[in-house]
Amino acid sequence: TGVTSFYTKNNNTISAARNIGTYEHLLANKAFFRCHQSHIINFRWVSSYLFQDGGSIIMRDGTSVPLARSRKETFLERLKDFQ
C-alpha cells in the first residue's frame, strides 16, 4: 500500500494510505485523467499544456505536472473533448 497525496484548490494537502491506482478507478470520469505514473489531474484546473521537454501540464495555480509520453495523445484528445 502506498500513500497518495491530493492537492486541493485551497492549497491544502490531504494524504491517504492507498495507492494512486485505487483513486484512478474511483475518479474514472471525464474530468480526471492519469497523466503520469504518479499524477492524476482534474481537467477543470488545467491552464495550459507545454509541448517542450516531453510535455507538461500547467495547472491554474502554476504547478507543472509531467505528462507521460505514452499518455500524450490520449491527454490531448480528452482535453479537446473537455473544453
PDB file of C-alpha atoms in Angstrom:
ATOM      1  CA  THR A   1       0.000   0.000   0.000  1.00  0.00           C
ATOM      2  CA  GLY A   2       1.312   3.397  -0.949  1.00  0.00           C
ATOM      3  CA  VAL A   3       0.439   6.885   0.108  1.00  0.00           C
ATOM      4  CA  THR A   4      -1.415   9.225  -2.221  1.00  0.00           C
ATOM      5  CA  SER A   5      -1.454  12.990  -1.763  1.00  0.00           C
ATOM      6  CA  PHE A   6      -4.253  15.234  -3.001  1.00  0.00           C
ATOM      7  CA  TYR A   7      -3.685  18.926  -3.604  1.00  0.00           C
ATOM      8  CA  THR A   8      -6.858  20.964  -3.243  1.00  0.00           C
ATOM      9  CA  LYS A   9      -7.840  24.261  -4.809  1.00  0.00           C
ATOM     10  CA  ASN A  10      -7.351  25.868  -1.386  1.00  0.00           C
ATOM     11  CA  ASN A  11      -3.663  24.806  -1.350  1.00  0.00           C
ATOM     12  CA  ASN A  12      -4.319  22.091   1.228  1.00  0.00           C
ATOM     13  CA  THR A  13      -2.704  18.675   1.011  1.00  0.00           C
ATOM     14  CA  ILE A  14      -4.562  15.538   2.023  1.00  0.00           C
ATOM     15  CA  SER A  15      -2.686  12.234   2.308  1.00  0.00           C
ATOM     16  CA  ALA A  16      -4.363   8.850   2.130  1.00  0.00           C
ATOM     17  CA  ALA A  17      -2.916   5.394   2.713  1.00  0.00           C
ATOM     18  CA  ARG A  18      -3.907   3.898  -0.632  1.00  0.00           C
ATOM     19  CA  ASN A  19      -2.054   3.718  -3.898  1.00  0.00           C
ATOM     20  CA  ILE A  20      -2.836   6.001  -6.823  1.00  0.00           C
ATOM     21  CA  GLY A  21      -4.380   3.152  -8.833  1.00  0.00           C
ATOM     22  CA  THR A  22      -7.219   2.943  -6.320  1.00  0.00           C
ATOM     23  CA  TYR A  23      -8.068   6.596  -6.907  1.00  0.00           C
ATOM     24  CA  GLU A  24      -7.646   6.284 -10.660  1.00  0.00           C
ATOM     25  CA  HIS A  25     -10.590   3.850 -10.664  1.00  0.00           C
ATOM     26  CA  LEU A  26     -12.649   5.923  -8.206  1.00  0.00           C
ATOM     27  CA  LEU A  27     -12.136   9.067 -10.296  1.00  0.00           C
ATOM     28  CA  ALA A  28     -12.799   7.352 -13.626  1.00  0.00           C
ATOM     29  CA  ASN A  29     -14.867  10.039 -15.312  1.00  0.00           C
ATOM     30  CA  LYS A  30     -14.198  12.636 -17.963  1.00  0.00           C
ATOM     31  CA  ALA A  31     -12.966  15.327 -15.535  1.00  0.00           C
ATOM     32  CA  PHE A  32      -9.981  13.327 -14.236  1.00  0.00           C
ATOM     33  CA  PHE A  33      -7.027  11.853 -16.097  1.00  0.00           C
ATOM     34  CA  ARG A  34      -3.964   9.901 -15.012  1.00  0.00           C
ATOM     35  CA  CYS A  35      -1.309  11.795 -16.926  1.00  0.00           C
ATOM     36  CA  HIS A  36       1.739  10.144 -15.374  1.00  0.00           C
ATOM     37  CA  GLN A  37       2.642   7.192 -13.182  1.00  0.00           C
ATOM     38  CA  SER A  38       2.317   9.381 -10.102  1.00  0.00           C
ATOM     39  CA  HIS A  39      -0.207  12.064 -11.144  1.00  0.00           C
ATOM     40  CA  ILE A  40      -3.948  12.349 -11.738  1.00  0.00           C
ATOM     41  CA  ILE A  41      -5.196  15.749 -12.821  1.00  0.00           C
ATOM     42  CA  ASN A  42      -8.587  17.430 -12.871  1.00  0.00           C
ATOM     43  CA  PHE A  43      -9.224  18.870 -16.352  1.00  0.00           C
ATOM     44  CA  ARG A  44     -11.222  21.692 -14.750  1.00  0.00           C
ATOM     45  CA  TRP A  45      -7.956  23.055 -13.313  1.00  0.00           C
ATOM     46  CA  VAL A  46      -5.751  22.767 -16.413  1.00  0.00           C
ATOM     47  CA  SER A  47      -4.457  26.146 -17.524  1.00  0.00           C
ATOM     48  CA  SER A  48      -2.210  25.161 -20.434  1.00  0.00           C
ATOM     49  CA  TYR A  49      -0.031  22.478 -21.962  1.00  0.00           C
ATOM     50  CA  LEU A  50       3.649  22.878 -22.808  1.00  0.00           C
ATOM     51  CA  PHE A  51       4.918  20.737 -25.681  1.00  0.00           C
ATOM     52  CA  GLN A  52       8.616  21.154 -24.819  1.00  0.00           C
ATOM     53  CA  ASP A  53      10.695  18.626 -22.860  1.00  0.00           C
ATOM     54  CA  GLY A  54       8.299  15.763 -23.483  1.00  0.00           C
ATOM     55  CA  GLY A  55       5.301  17.740 -22.329  1.00  0.00           C
ATOM     56  CA  SER A  56       3.959  19.138 -19.110  1.00  0.00           C
ATOM     57  CA  ILE A  57       0.580  20.317 -17.916  1.00  0.00           C
ATOM     58  CA  ILE A  58       0.311  23.675 -16.202  1.00  0.00           C
ATOM     59  CA  MET A  59      -2.410  23.897 -13.599  1.00  0.00           C
ATOM     60  CA  ARG A  60      -4.270  27.109 -12.671  1.00  0.00           C
ATOM     61  CA  ASP A  61      -2.073  27.629  -9.621  1.00  0.00           C
ATOM     62  CA  GLY A  62       1.068  27.479 -11.783  1.00  0.00           C
ATOM     63  CA  THR A  63       2.041  23.951 -10.788  1.00  0.00           C
ATOM     64  CA  SER A  64       3.731  21.983 -13.563  1.00  0.00           C
ATOM     65  CA  VAL A  65       2.664  18.335 -13.819  1.00  0.00           C
ATOM     66  CA  PRO A  66       4.577  15.891 -16.049  1.00  0.00           C
ATOM     67  CA  LEU A  67       2.826  14.120 -18.901  1.00  0.00           C
ATOM     68  CA  ALA A  68       3.996  10.623 -19.790  1.00  0.00           C
ATOM     69  CA  ARG A  69       4.883  10.300 -23.473  1.00  0.00           C
ATOM     70  CA  SER A  70       2.649   7.228 -23.730  1.00  0.00           C
ATOM     71  CA  ARG A  71      -0.354   9.230 -22.483  1.00  0.00           C
ATOM     72  CA  LYS A  72       0.177  12.385 -24.550  1.00  0.00           C
ATOM     73  CA  GLU A  73      -2.151  11.517 -27.445  1.00  0.00           C
ATOM     74  CA  THR A  74      -4.978  10.471 -25.115  1.00  0.00           C
ATOM     75  CA  PHE A  75      -4.473  13.593 -22.996  1.00  0.00           C
ATOM     76  CA  LEU A  76      -4.714  15.916 -25.998  1.00  0.00           C
ATOM     77  CA  GLU A  77      -7.864  14.150 -27.259  1.00  0.00           C
ATOM     78  CA  ARG A  78      -9.511  14.281 -23.842  1.00  0.00           C
ATOM     79  CA  LEU A  79      -8.507  17.915 -23.318  1.00  0.00           C
ATOM     80  CA  LYS A  80     -10.094  18.881 -26.628  1.00  0.00           C
ATOM     81  CA  ASP A  81     -13.270  16.988 -25.714  1.00  0.00           C
ATOM     82  CA  PHE A  82     -13.383  18.535 -22.257  1.00  0.00           C
ATOM     83  CA  GLN A  83     -13.221  22.123 -23.457  1.00  0.00           C
TER      84      GLN A  83
END
